[in-house]
GROMACS .gro file of C-alpha atoms in nm:
model
  492
    1MET     CA    1  12.805  16.732  12.944
    2ARG     CA    2  12.559  16.636  13.211
    3CYS     CA    3  12.278  16.399  13.123
    4LYS     CA    4  11.983  16.398  13.356
    5MET     CA    5  11.685  16.166  13.386
    6ILE     CA    6  11.418  16.378  13.553
    7GLY     CA    7  11.132  16.136  13.553
    8MET     CA    8  11.072  15.764  13.519
    9LEU     CA    9  10.803  15.537  13.655
   10LEU     CA   10  11.019  15.274  13.823
   11THR     CA   11  10.745  15.012  13.841
   12ILE     CA   12  10.730  14.976  13.462
   13VAL     CA   13  11.080  15.069  13.344
   14SER     CA   14  11.187  14.708  13.301
   15LEU     CA   15  10.886  14.646  13.076
   16VAL     CA   16  10.899  14.961  12.868
   17PHE     CA   17  11.270  15.019  12.818
   18ALA     CA   18  11.458  14.705  12.723
   19HIS     CA   19  11.824  14.812  12.744
   20ASP     CA   20  12.032  14.708  12.446
   21ALA     CA   21  12.393  14.660  12.549
   22GLN     CA   22  12.499  14.684  12.183
   23SER     CA   23  12.362  15.037  12.137
   24GLN     CA   24  12.627  15.303  12.094
   25GLN     CA   25  12.580  15.640  12.263
   26TRP     CA   26  12.778  15.950  12.180
   27GLU     CA   27  12.751  16.322  12.125
   28LYS     CA   28  12.925  16.589  11.919
   29VAL     CA   29  12.961  16.965  11.918
   30ILE     CA   30  13.043  17.133  11.588
   31SER     CA   31  13.208  17.470  11.643
   32GLU     CA   32  13.329  17.710  11.374
   33SER     CA   33  13.404  18.082  11.378
   34SER     CA   34  13.035  18.169  11.344
   35ASN     CA   35  12.720  18.043  11.515
   36GLU     CA   36  12.600  17.701  11.396
   37THR     CA   37  12.279  17.501  11.439
   38PHE     CA   38  12.194  17.143  11.345
   39SER     CA   39  11.847  17.171  11.192
   40SER     CA   40  11.741  16.819  11.093
   41VAL     CA   41  11.852  16.456  11.088
   42ALA     CA   42  11.756  16.163  10.866
   43ILE     CA   43  11.849  15.796  10.843
   44ASP     CA   44  12.056  15.698  10.540
   45PRO     CA   45  11.921  15.356  10.426
   46ALA     CA   46  12.275  15.272  10.311
   47GLY     CA   47  12.396  15.316  10.670
   48GLY     CA   48  12.456  15.602  10.910
   49TYR     CA   49  12.284  15.938  10.942
   50LEU     CA   50  12.249  16.263  10.747
   51VAL     CA   51  12.259  16.576  10.962
   52THR     CA   52  12.194  16.920  10.818
   53GLY     CA   53  12.258  17.262  10.967
   54TYR     CA   54  12.332  17.625  10.901
   55SER     CA   55  12.559  17.908  11.011
   56ASP     CA   56  12.484  18.275  11.063
   57ASP     CA   57  12.709  18.354  10.764
   58ASN     CA   58  12.416  18.234  10.542
   59SER     CA   59  12.584  17.903  10.453
   60SER     CA   60  12.460  17.552  10.534
   61PHE     CA   61  12.625  17.215  10.582
   62LEU     CA   62  12.555  16.844  10.553
   63PHE     CA   63  12.730  16.576  10.759
   64HIS     CA   64  12.724  16.201  10.703
   65ILE     CA   65  12.787  16.032  11.039
   66ASP     CA   66  12.811  15.660  11.107
   67SER     CA   67  12.633  15.484  11.394
   68LEU     CA   68  12.941  15.528  11.617
   69GLY     CA   69  12.947  15.905  11.570
   70ASN     CA   70  13.237  15.915  11.325
   71ILE     CA   71  13.214  16.173  11.045
   72ASP     CA   72  13.229  15.998  10.704
   73TRP     CA   73  13.210  16.317  10.498
   74ASN     CA   74  13.067  16.667  10.510
   75LYS     CA   75  12.972  16.936  10.260
   76THR     CA   76  12.912  17.310  10.287
   77TYR     CA   77  12.664  17.498  10.065
   78SER     CA   78  12.653  17.872  10.001
   79SER     CA   79  12.492  18.120   9.766
   80GLY     CA   80  12.690  18.434   9.831
   81SER     CA   81  12.487  18.686  10.029
   82ALA     CA   82  12.164  18.485   9.986
   83ASN     CA   83  12.051  18.288  10.289
   84VAL     CA   84  12.056  17.910  10.238
   85SER     CA   85  11.979  17.783  10.592
   86ILE     CA   86  11.885  17.419  10.523
   87LYS     CA   87  11.581  17.318  10.731
   88ASP     CA   88  11.510  16.962  10.615
   89ILE     CA   89  11.648  16.665  10.421
   90ILE     CA   90  11.499  16.345  10.282
   91VAL     CA   91  11.646  16.039  10.111
   92THR     CA   92  11.448  15.963   9.794
   93SER     CA   93  11.347  15.617   9.674
   94ASN     CA   94  11.636  15.618   9.425
   95GLY     CA   95  11.895  15.705   9.691
   96ASP     CA   96  11.942  16.076   9.618
   97PHE     CA   97  11.914  16.348   9.882
   98VAL     CA   98  11.675  16.645   9.858
   99LEU     CA   99  11.748  16.943  10.083
  100GLY     CA  100  11.545  17.258  10.137
  101GLY     CA  101  11.573  17.584  10.325
  102GLU     CA  102  11.569  17.957  10.271
  103ASN     CA  103  11.526  18.043   9.902
  104HIS     CA  104  11.650  17.710   9.767
  105LEU     CA  105  11.554  17.349   9.704
  106PHE     CA  106  11.833  17.126   9.576
  107LYS     CA  107  11.917  16.767   9.501
  108THR     CA  108  12.245  16.583   9.558
  109ASN     CA  109  12.385  16.238   9.500
  110ASN     CA  110  12.459  16.001   9.788
  111VAL     CA  111  12.779  16.185   9.886
  112GLY     CA  112  12.629  16.534   9.890
  113SER     CA  113  12.739  16.656   9.544
  114ILE     CA  114  12.471  16.884   9.395
  115SER     CA  115  12.297  16.779   9.074
  116LEU     CA  116  12.002  17.022   9.066
  117THR     CA  117  11.905  17.341   9.245
  118LYS     CA  118  11.594  17.559   9.232
  119ASN     CA  119  11.519  17.903   9.366
  120THR     CA  120  11.189  17.884   9.547
  121SER     CA  121  11.003  18.010   9.851
  122THR     CA  122  11.114  17.903  10.196
  123THR     CA  123  11.111  17.525  10.245
  124ILE     CA  124  11.058  17.402  10.599
  125SER     CA  125  10.956  17.040  10.545
  126ILE     CA  126  10.996  16.787  10.260
  127LEU     CA  127  10.807  16.464  10.182
  128GLU     CA  128  10.840  16.201   9.909
  129LEU     CA  129  10.506  16.035   9.840
  130GLY     CA  130  10.539  15.774   9.569
  131ALA     CA  131  10.829  15.745   9.329
  132ASN     CA  132  10.954  16.084   9.206
  133GLU     CA  133  10.678  16.285   9.377
  134ILE     CA  134  10.822  16.547   9.612
  135TYR     CA  135  10.610  16.780   9.828
  136THR     CA  136  10.740  17.080  10.021
  137VAL     CA  137  10.579  17.329  10.257
  138GLY     CA  138  10.691  17.667  10.382
  139TRP     CA  139  10.487  17.937  10.552
  140GLU     CA  140  10.161  17.949  10.354
  141ASN     CA  141  10.247  17.737  10.047
  142ILE     CA  142  10.260  17.371   9.951
  143ILE     CA  143  10.435  17.277   9.626
  144LYS     CA  144  10.447  16.946   9.437
  145TRP     CA  145  10.768  16.878   9.243
  146ASP     CA  146  10.888  16.626   8.990
  147GLY     CA  147  11.147  16.427   9.182
  148ASN     CA  148  11.368  16.378   8.876
  149THR     CA  149  11.385  16.733   8.744
  150LEU     CA  150  11.274  16.940   9.047
  151ASP     CA  151  11.025  17.114   8.818
  152SER     CA  152  10.712  17.231   9.002
  153ILE     CA  153  10.390  17.045   8.909
  154TRP     CA  154  10.146  17.255   9.112
  155SER     CA  155  10.138  17.486   9.412
  156ARG     CA  156   9.867  17.584   9.656
  157SER     CA  157   9.834  17.877   9.892
  158MET     CA  158   9.667  17.787  10.221
  159VAL     CA  159   9.569  18.144  10.305
  160ALA     CA  160   9.206  18.170  10.414
  161GLN     CA  161   8.998  18.478  10.493
  162SER     CA  162   9.298  18.710  10.446
  163PHE     CA  163   9.487  18.552  10.736
  164SER     CA  164   9.848  18.444  10.701
  165CYS     CA  165   9.939  18.079  10.749
  166ASN     CA  166  10.252  17.947  10.910
  167LEU     CA  167  10.288  17.588  10.791
  168LYS     CA  168  10.546  17.397  10.995
  169GLY     CA  169  10.542  17.066  10.812
  170LEU     CA  170  10.368  16.783  10.633
  171THR     CA  171  10.348  16.409  10.683
  172GLU     CA  172  10.218  16.106  10.493
  173LEU     CA  173   9.901  15.937  10.620
  174SER     CA  174   9.818  15.566  10.600
  175ASP     CA  175   9.558  15.618  10.323
  176GLY     CA  176   9.811  15.788  10.093
  177ASN     CA  177   9.694  16.142  10.163
  178ILE     CA  178   9.889  16.427  10.323
  179LEU     CA  179   9.852  16.611  10.653
  180LEU     CA  180   9.962  16.974  10.679
  181TYR     CA  181  10.016  17.129  11.022
  182GLY     CA  182  10.123  17.459  11.171
  183SER     CA  183   9.956  17.774  11.293
  184GLU     CA  184   9.751  18.072  11.182
  185GLY     CA  185  10.007  18.349  11.154
  186ASN     CA  186   9.825  18.638  11.321
  187GLY     CA  187   9.726  18.462  11.642
  188GLY     CA  188   9.940  18.151  11.649
  189TYR     CA  189   9.637  17.920  11.670
  190LYS     CA  190   9.697  17.552  11.601
  191SER     CA  191   9.596  17.440  11.253
  192MET     CA  192   9.578  17.108  11.069
  193LEU     CA  193   9.462  17.018  10.720
  194LYS     CA  194   9.426  16.686  10.539
  195ILE     CA  195   9.464  16.710  10.160
  196ASN     CA  196   9.488  16.467   9.870
  197THR     CA  197   9.777  16.450   9.625
  198LEU     CA  198   9.611  16.715   9.406
  199GLY     CA  199   9.605  16.965   9.692
  200ASP     CA  200   9.230  16.940   9.753
  201THR     CA  201   9.107  16.967  10.110
  202ILE     CA  202   8.956  16.654  10.268
  203TRP     CA  203   8.907  16.793  10.620
  204SER     CA  204   9.049  17.055  10.851
  205PHE     CA  205   9.095  17.059  11.224
  206ALA     CA  206   8.929  17.380  11.342
  207GLU     CA  207   8.765  17.401  11.681
  208GLY     CA  208   8.701  17.774  11.697
  209GLY     CA  209   8.907  18.061  11.569
  210GLN     CA  210   8.924  18.197  11.217
  211GLY     CA  211   9.178  18.232  10.946
  212CYS     CA  212   9.402  17.954  10.827
  213LEU     CA  213   9.212  17.657  10.971
  214ALA     CA  214   9.265  17.779  11.324
  215GLY     CA  215   9.223  17.544  11.618
  216PRO     CA  216   9.217  17.615  11.990
  217GLY     CA  217   9.520  17.736  12.181
  218THR     CA  218   9.823  17.938  12.078
  219GLY     CA  219  10.165  17.838  11.955
  220GLY     CA  220  10.072  17.616  11.664
  221PHE     CA  221  10.146  17.250  11.591
  222THR     CA  222  10.519  17.187  11.558
  223ASN     CA  223  10.503  16.825  11.438
  224ALA     CA  224  10.253  16.553  11.350
  225LYS     CA  225  10.271  16.186  11.260
  226GLY     CA  226  10.031  15.939  11.098
  227PHE     CA  227  10.011  15.577  11.212
  228SER     CA  228   9.917  15.260  11.025
  229ASP     CA  229   9.567  15.244  11.179
  230GLY     CA  230   9.484  15.589  11.041
  231THR     CA  231   9.520  15.778  11.368
  232ILE     CA  232   9.718  16.102  11.386
  233LEU     CA  233   9.932  16.238  11.668
  234ALA     CA  234  10.025  16.606  11.685
  235CYS     CA  235  10.234  16.810  11.929
  236ASP     CA  236  10.273  17.183  11.988
  237LYS     CA  237  10.516  17.435  12.134
  238ASN     CA  238  10.323  17.453  12.463
  239GLY     CA  239  10.381  17.093  12.570
  240ASN     CA  240  10.049  16.946  12.450
  241LEU     CA  241   9.974  16.624  12.262
  242LEU     CA  242   9.660  16.569  12.053
  243LYS     CA  243   9.543  16.243  11.899
  244LEU     CA  244   9.288  16.235  11.615
  245ASP     CA  245   9.117  15.956  11.424
  246GLN     CA  246   9.142  15.933  11.045
  247ASN     CA  247   8.843  16.169  11.007
  248GLY     CA  248   8.995  16.444  11.219
  249GLN     CA  249   8.791  16.372  11.533
  250VAL     CA  250   8.969  16.417  11.867
  251LEU     CA  251   9.046  16.092  12.052
  252TRP     CA  252   9.235  16.253  12.340
  253PHE     CA  253   9.418  16.571  12.436
  254ASN     CA  254   9.687  16.585  12.705
  255ASP     CA  255   9.841  16.899  12.852
  256TYR     CA  256  10.180  16.844  13.023
  257SER     CA  257  10.259  17.213  13.079
  258SER     CA  258  10.159  17.207  13.447
  259SER     CA  259  10.445  16.965  13.521
  260TYR     CA  260  10.696  17.050  13.249
  261ALA     CA  261  10.784  17.387  13.094
  262LEU     CA  262  10.853  17.244  12.750
  263SER     CA  263  10.810  17.293  12.377
  264TRP     CA  264  10.775  16.988  12.153
  265SER     CA  265  10.969  16.966  11.825
  266LYS     CA  266  10.941  16.608  11.702
  267ILE     CA  267  10.737  16.288  11.740
  268ILE     CA  268  10.944  15.975  11.674
  269GLY     CA  269  10.864  15.605  11.667
  270ASN     CA  270  10.647  15.395  11.441
  271SER     CA  271  10.390  15.253  11.683
  272ASN     CA  272  10.086  15.433  11.819
  273SER     CA  273  10.100  15.196  12.118
  274GLY     CA  274  10.422  15.363  12.230
  275PHE     CA  275  10.621  15.659  12.100
  276PHE     CA  276  10.874  15.928  12.190
  277CYS     CA  277  10.845  16.306  12.183
  278ALA     CA  278  11.154  16.528  12.174
  279GLY     CA  279  11.178  16.897  12.243
  280THR     CA  280  11.321  17.167  12.467
  281ILE     CA  281  11.252  17.206  12.839
  282ASN     CA  282  11.316  17.515  13.048
  283GLY     CA  283  11.457  17.516  13.401
  284GLN     CA  284  11.397  17.149  13.489
  285GLY     CA  285  11.707  16.988  13.344
  286ASN     CA  286  12.068  17.089  13.394
  287GLY     CA  287  11.998  17.462  13.383
  288GLY     CA  288  11.850  17.704  13.131
  289ASP     CA  289  11.698  17.519  12.834
  290ASP     CA  290  11.784  17.153  12.769
  291PHE     CA  291  11.696  16.880  12.522
  292ILE     CA  292  11.414  16.661  12.654
  293LEU     CA  293  11.307  16.313  12.543
  294MET     CA  294  10.982  16.159  12.674
  295LYS     CA  295  10.846  15.809  12.628
  296PHE     CA  296  10.466  15.762  12.615
  297ASP     CA  297  10.221  15.476  12.589
  298GLY     CA  298   9.939  15.487  12.334
  299GLY     CA  299   9.717  15.688  12.566
  300GLY     CA  300   9.970  15.965  12.620
  301ASN     CA  301  10.075  15.849  12.967
  302ILE     CA  302  10.437  15.931  13.050
  303LEU     CA  303  10.663  15.628  13.084
  304GLY     CA  304  11.000  15.801  13.108
  305VAL     CA  305  11.169  16.142  13.087
  306ASN     CA  306  11.531  16.232  13.013
  307THR     CA  307  11.699  16.569  12.969
  308TYR     CA  308  12.037  16.649  12.818
  309GLY     CA  309  12.240  16.968  12.825
  310SER     CA  310  12.481  17.206  12.990
  311ALA     CA  311  12.436  17.461  13.266
  312LEU     CA  312  12.354  17.722  13.000
  313SER     CA  313  12.108  17.657  12.718
  314GLU     CA  314  12.035  17.403  12.444
  315THR     CA  315  11.755  17.409  12.183
  316LEU     CA  316  11.634  17.096  12.005
  317MET     CA  317  11.553  17.122  11.635
  318GLY     CA  318  11.517  16.764  11.512
  319ALA     CA  319  11.518  16.397  11.611
  320VAL     CA  320  11.502  16.051  11.458
  321LEU     CA  321  11.462  15.694  11.587
  322ASN     CA  322  11.650  15.414  11.411
  323ASP     CA  323  11.477  15.079  11.467
  324THR     CA  324  11.770  14.891  11.310
  325THR     CA  325  12.043  15.020  11.542
  326GLY     CA  326  11.823  15.095  11.843
  327GLN     CA  327  11.947  15.456  11.848
  328ILE     CA  328  11.777  15.792  11.894
  329LEU     CA  329  11.950  16.103  11.758
  330LEU     CA  330  11.867  16.450  11.889
  331VAL     CA  331  12.004  16.758  11.709
  332GLY     CA  332  11.999  17.133  11.769
  333LYS     CA  333  12.226  17.398  11.915
  334THR     CA  334  12.408  17.465  12.241
  335LEU     CA  335  12.536  17.768  12.430
  336GLY     CA  336  12.712  17.561  12.695
  337PHE     CA  337  12.952  17.352  12.488
  338GLY     CA  338  13.189  17.443  12.208
  339SER     CA  339  13.390  17.759  12.149
  340VAL     CA  340  13.146  18.011  12.000
  341GLN     CA  341  12.823  18.161  12.131
  342GLU     CA  342  12.605  17.901  11.957
  343ASP     CA  343  12.735  17.568  11.830
  344ALA     CA  344  12.574  17.274  11.652
  345TYR     CA  345  12.496  16.993  11.896
  346ILE     CA  346  12.403  16.627  11.841
  347ILE     CA  347  12.332  16.350  12.094
  348CYS     CA  348  12.288  15.978  12.032
  349THR     CA  349  12.102  15.778  12.298
  350ASP     CA  350  11.985  15.420  12.322
  351LEU     CA  351  11.616  15.328  12.346
  352ASN     CA  352  11.632  15.383  12.721
  353GLY     CA  353  11.714  15.744  12.647
  354PHE     CA  354  12.053  15.695  12.810
  355ASN     CA  355  12.369  15.857  12.679
  356SER     CA  356  12.722  15.765  12.789
  357CYS     CA  357  12.819  16.134  12.790
  358ASN     CA  358  13.127  16.091  12.575
  359THR     CA  359  13.160  16.447  12.448
  360PHE     CA  360  13.360  16.531  12.138
  361GLN     CA  361  13.463  16.878  12.031
  362GLY     CA  362  13.446  16.906  11.653
  363ASN     CA  363  13.680  17.191  11.558
  364LEU     CA  364  13.574  17.325  11.219
  365ASN     CA  365  13.856  17.552  11.119
  366SER     CA  366  13.811  17.826  10.859
  367THR     CA  367  14.060  17.686  10.609
  368SER     CA  368  14.028  17.509  10.276
  369ASN     CA  369  14.090  17.134  10.293
  370SER     CA  370  14.047  16.813  10.099
  371PHE     CA  371  13.799  16.667  10.350
  372SER     CA  372  13.508  16.895  10.259
  373ASP     CA  373  13.393  17.049   9.933
  374CYS     CA  374  13.225  17.386   9.952
  375TYR     CA  375  12.946  17.425   9.697
  376ASN     CA  376  12.809  17.744   9.551
  377ILE     CA  377  12.448  17.641   9.498
  378GLY     CA  378  12.394  17.918   9.246
  379GLY     CA  379  12.137  18.183   9.174
  380GLN     CA  380  11.850  18.155   8.927
  381SER     CA  381  12.019  17.891   8.713
  382SER     CA  382  11.954  17.523   8.782
  383SER     CA  383  12.318  17.446   8.697
  384VAL     CA  384  12.574  17.501   8.970
  385THR     CA  385  12.948  17.540   9.003
  386TYR     CA  386  13.151  17.431   9.296
  387SER     CA  387  13.505  17.423   9.422
  388SER     CA  388  13.679  17.289   9.731
  389ALA     CA  389  13.871  17.615   9.762
  390SER     CA  390  13.643  17.889   9.628
  391LEU     CA  391  13.466  17.955   9.957
  392THR     CA  392  13.737  17.893  10.213
  393GLU     CA  393  13.552  18.059  10.499
  394ASN     CA  394  13.296  17.776  10.487
  395SER     CA  395  13.530  17.477  10.464
  396LEU     CA  396  13.510  17.232  10.752
  397THR     CA  397  13.789  17.039  10.924
  398PRO     CA  398  13.656  16.806  11.197
  399ASN     CA  399  13.905  16.730  11.473
  400ASP     CA  400  13.767  16.503  11.745
  401SER     CA  401  13.909  16.495  12.096
  402LEU     CA  402  13.756  16.331  12.402
  403LEU     CA  403  13.644  16.586  12.659
  404CYS     CA  404  13.460  16.392  12.930
  405SER     CA  405  13.330  16.055  13.032
  406SER     CA  406  13.046  16.008  13.278
  407VAL     CA  407  12.736  15.794  13.303
  408GLY     CA  408  12.378  15.902  13.355
  409ILE     CA  409  12.221  16.090  13.642
  410ALA     CA  410  12.240  15.813  13.898
  411GLU     CA  411  12.595  15.882  14.013
  412ASN     CA  412  12.916  16.042  13.891
  413LEU     CA  413  13.136  15.736  13.932
  414ILE     CA  414  13.460  15.923  13.865
  415SER     CA  415  13.434  16.173  14.147
  416ASN     CA  416  13.180  16.047  14.399
  417LYS     CA  417  13.435  15.850  14.602
  418ASN     CA  418  13.540  16.184  14.747
  419LEU     CA  419  13.200  16.233  14.908
  420LEU     CA  420  13.019  15.999  15.149
  421ILE     CA  421  12.649  15.994  15.240
  422TYR     CA  422  12.534  15.783  15.535
  423PRO     CA  423  12.320  15.611  15.635
  424ASN     CA  424  12.184  15.519  15.293
  425PRO     CA  425  11.902  15.409  15.294
  426ALA     CA  426  11.799  15.663  15.559
  427SER     CA  427  11.487  15.719  15.767
  428SER     CA  428  11.537  16.065  15.914
  429TYR     CA  429  11.880  16.234  15.897
  430VAL     CA  430  12.156  16.199  15.637
  431LYS     CA  431  12.514  16.297  15.709
  432ILE     CA  432  12.746  16.434  15.438
  433ASP     CA  433  13.122  16.382  15.458
  434LEU     CA  434  13.345  16.544  15.196
  435GLN     CA  435  13.675  16.354  15.209
  436SER     CA  436  13.883  16.626  15.046
  437LYS     CA  437  13.984  16.901  15.287
  438ASN     CA  438  14.098  17.131  15.007
  439HIS     CA  439  13.742  17.213  14.903
  440PHE     CA  440  13.402  17.265  15.061
  441ILE     CA  441  13.039  17.214  14.962
  442SER     CA  442  12.905  17.546  14.836
  443GLN     CA  443  12.550  17.435  14.748
  444VAL     CA  444  12.325  17.130  14.776
  445GLU     CA  445  12.015  17.065  14.563
  446ILE     CA  446  11.780  16.772  14.619
  447TYR     CA  447  11.542  16.634  14.355
  448SER     CA  448  11.270  16.370  14.353
  449ILE     CA  449  11.276  16.093  14.094
  450LEU     CA  450  11.027  16.301  13.889
  451GLY     CA  451  11.263  16.596  13.882
  452SER     CA  452  11.089  16.818  14.139
  453HIS     CA  453  11.322  17.037  14.341
  454LEU     CA  454  11.274  16.984  14.715
  455ASP     CA  455  11.308  17.262  14.968
  456ILE     CA  456  11.512  17.073  15.227
  457LYS     CA  457  11.767  17.239  15.453
  458TYR     CA  458  12.133  17.144  15.454
  459THR     CA  459  12.318  17.257  15.766
  460ALA     CA  460  12.668  17.167  15.883
  461GLY     CA  461  12.688  16.839  15.696
  462VAL     CA  462  12.338  16.716  15.789
  463VAL     CA  463  12.017  16.691  15.585
  464ASP     CA  464  11.684  16.647  15.764
  465PHE     CA  465  11.497  16.380  15.564
  466SER     CA  466  11.209  16.331  15.807
  467PRO     CA  467  10.950  16.564  15.641
  468ILE     CA  468  10.946  16.386  15.303
  469PRO     CA  469  10.780  16.055  15.205
  470PRO     CA  470  10.974  15.734  15.129
  471GLY     CA  471  11.127  15.712  14.783
  472VAL     CA  472  11.437  15.763  14.569
  473TYR     CA  473  11.602  16.108  14.565
  474TYR     CA  474  11.904  16.268  14.401
  475PHE     CA  475  12.149  16.494  14.582
  476LYS     CA  476  12.342  16.736  14.364
  477PHE     CA  477  12.652  16.882  14.534
  478MET     CA  478  12.834  17.188  14.398
  479LEU     CA  479  13.188  17.216  14.535
  480SER     CA  480  13.401  17.526  14.578
  481ASN     CA  481  13.634  17.412  14.296
  482GLY     CA  482  13.346  17.406  14.046
  483GLN     CA  483  13.304  17.028  14.055
  484THR     CA  484  12.953  16.877  14.065
  485ILE     CA  485  12.879  16.541  14.228
  486THR     CA  486  12.543  16.362  14.206
  487LYS     CA  487  12.444  16.092  14.456
  488LYS     CA  488  12.135  15.875  14.485
  489VAL     CA  489  11.976  15.841  14.829
  490ILE     CA  490  11.687  15.616  14.933
  491LYS     CA  491  11.440  15.729  15.202
  492ASN     CA  492  11.287  15.441  15.402
   0.00000   0.00000   0.00000
């Protein structure tokens, strides 16, 4: 894996990102015979993390991973030909897990064994608000459930004026009410709705447009978060951030699309004075789509940017920040790692956004085994049967092996001794000397500290630095043997 930091304001890094030497950074790729995606991640209050995902064979899986990246246990869930595709998970106040996805909502104990399951409409997001009060949203519906029995208490359709809603999620607000967010289905306009615990509307965010509480712009809100002072932060798939007060009035709106081709997926952090946004960025990381993690101050000013991924494509689906361990987990799918077309991908960084790039290949073989139970989550009945051998094609056998070890964007410390750049710092010309005579430099790319690609000529081992202003730059060398070396160069 190649981790890349494409933007950081150096004058404030030491104040904003306090590096914790105790933080553990790791990553995993989960590869089976079919395509897999990690869809969501949650903190287990008892320790570690819960990571859900799904395969294109209609099954889903749940992993419990400790803070070092070790797999404690994992479960697979299937319902025959019916699509399960878990989209979200929460840990309830009594320590149980509630999972939701296509066609099903189900409850497990603290090791993933199912106790209740319900056939329902698509569940995209789950919230517990008060003891034994569960709320779910999916497309145009919000449903309140009894947390003990998973019996529905009430449901509401958010369709307005014959337009179709596309609800992406819900979040708790500081006053005990609920915020729904998403888009109006026909045009993709951003929509937001504050309701009480009975489903009654308190206010809607609608600056123009019609239909399901449509707001300006296309793409819809992908995530929102309420803070303790009543303010609300929302992000969308076009790289925008919007902050509202508790009455739904706009405090500020920032558009980052002119600098970054990105789509936000998740807002993480508990302070409105500083927070992270995670998503997917196109063409400005390691190639194709990559995970992106940005740090902001309370006014939406960028404090730091990191991307993570392969030369192909990665898509971020979920993220979480753990204040106790000082870790950030990013989950999704990758085309560049693993053994199948799409594989489930998880990265753990510290609060600097740095990852040590220790890559593990999780080989999930299609054989029955004692490590993972495979559950049939049933049809219409709320009772379920399960067996560790009945659905062998979905059984999982993790097998970790270390694939690489490198650190950050700054320099590839393993290989860069084979390549010399001098003088460094430089004022005008930089000379490049590849020590190995068995290979040659096939391509050179030069980037600013903010990730902008510079059009600077490289000819016969010399780079003309004179046209660019003083600063810190990164040289990325592609060698004829496929090796990539990154070097930092300072322009006086």
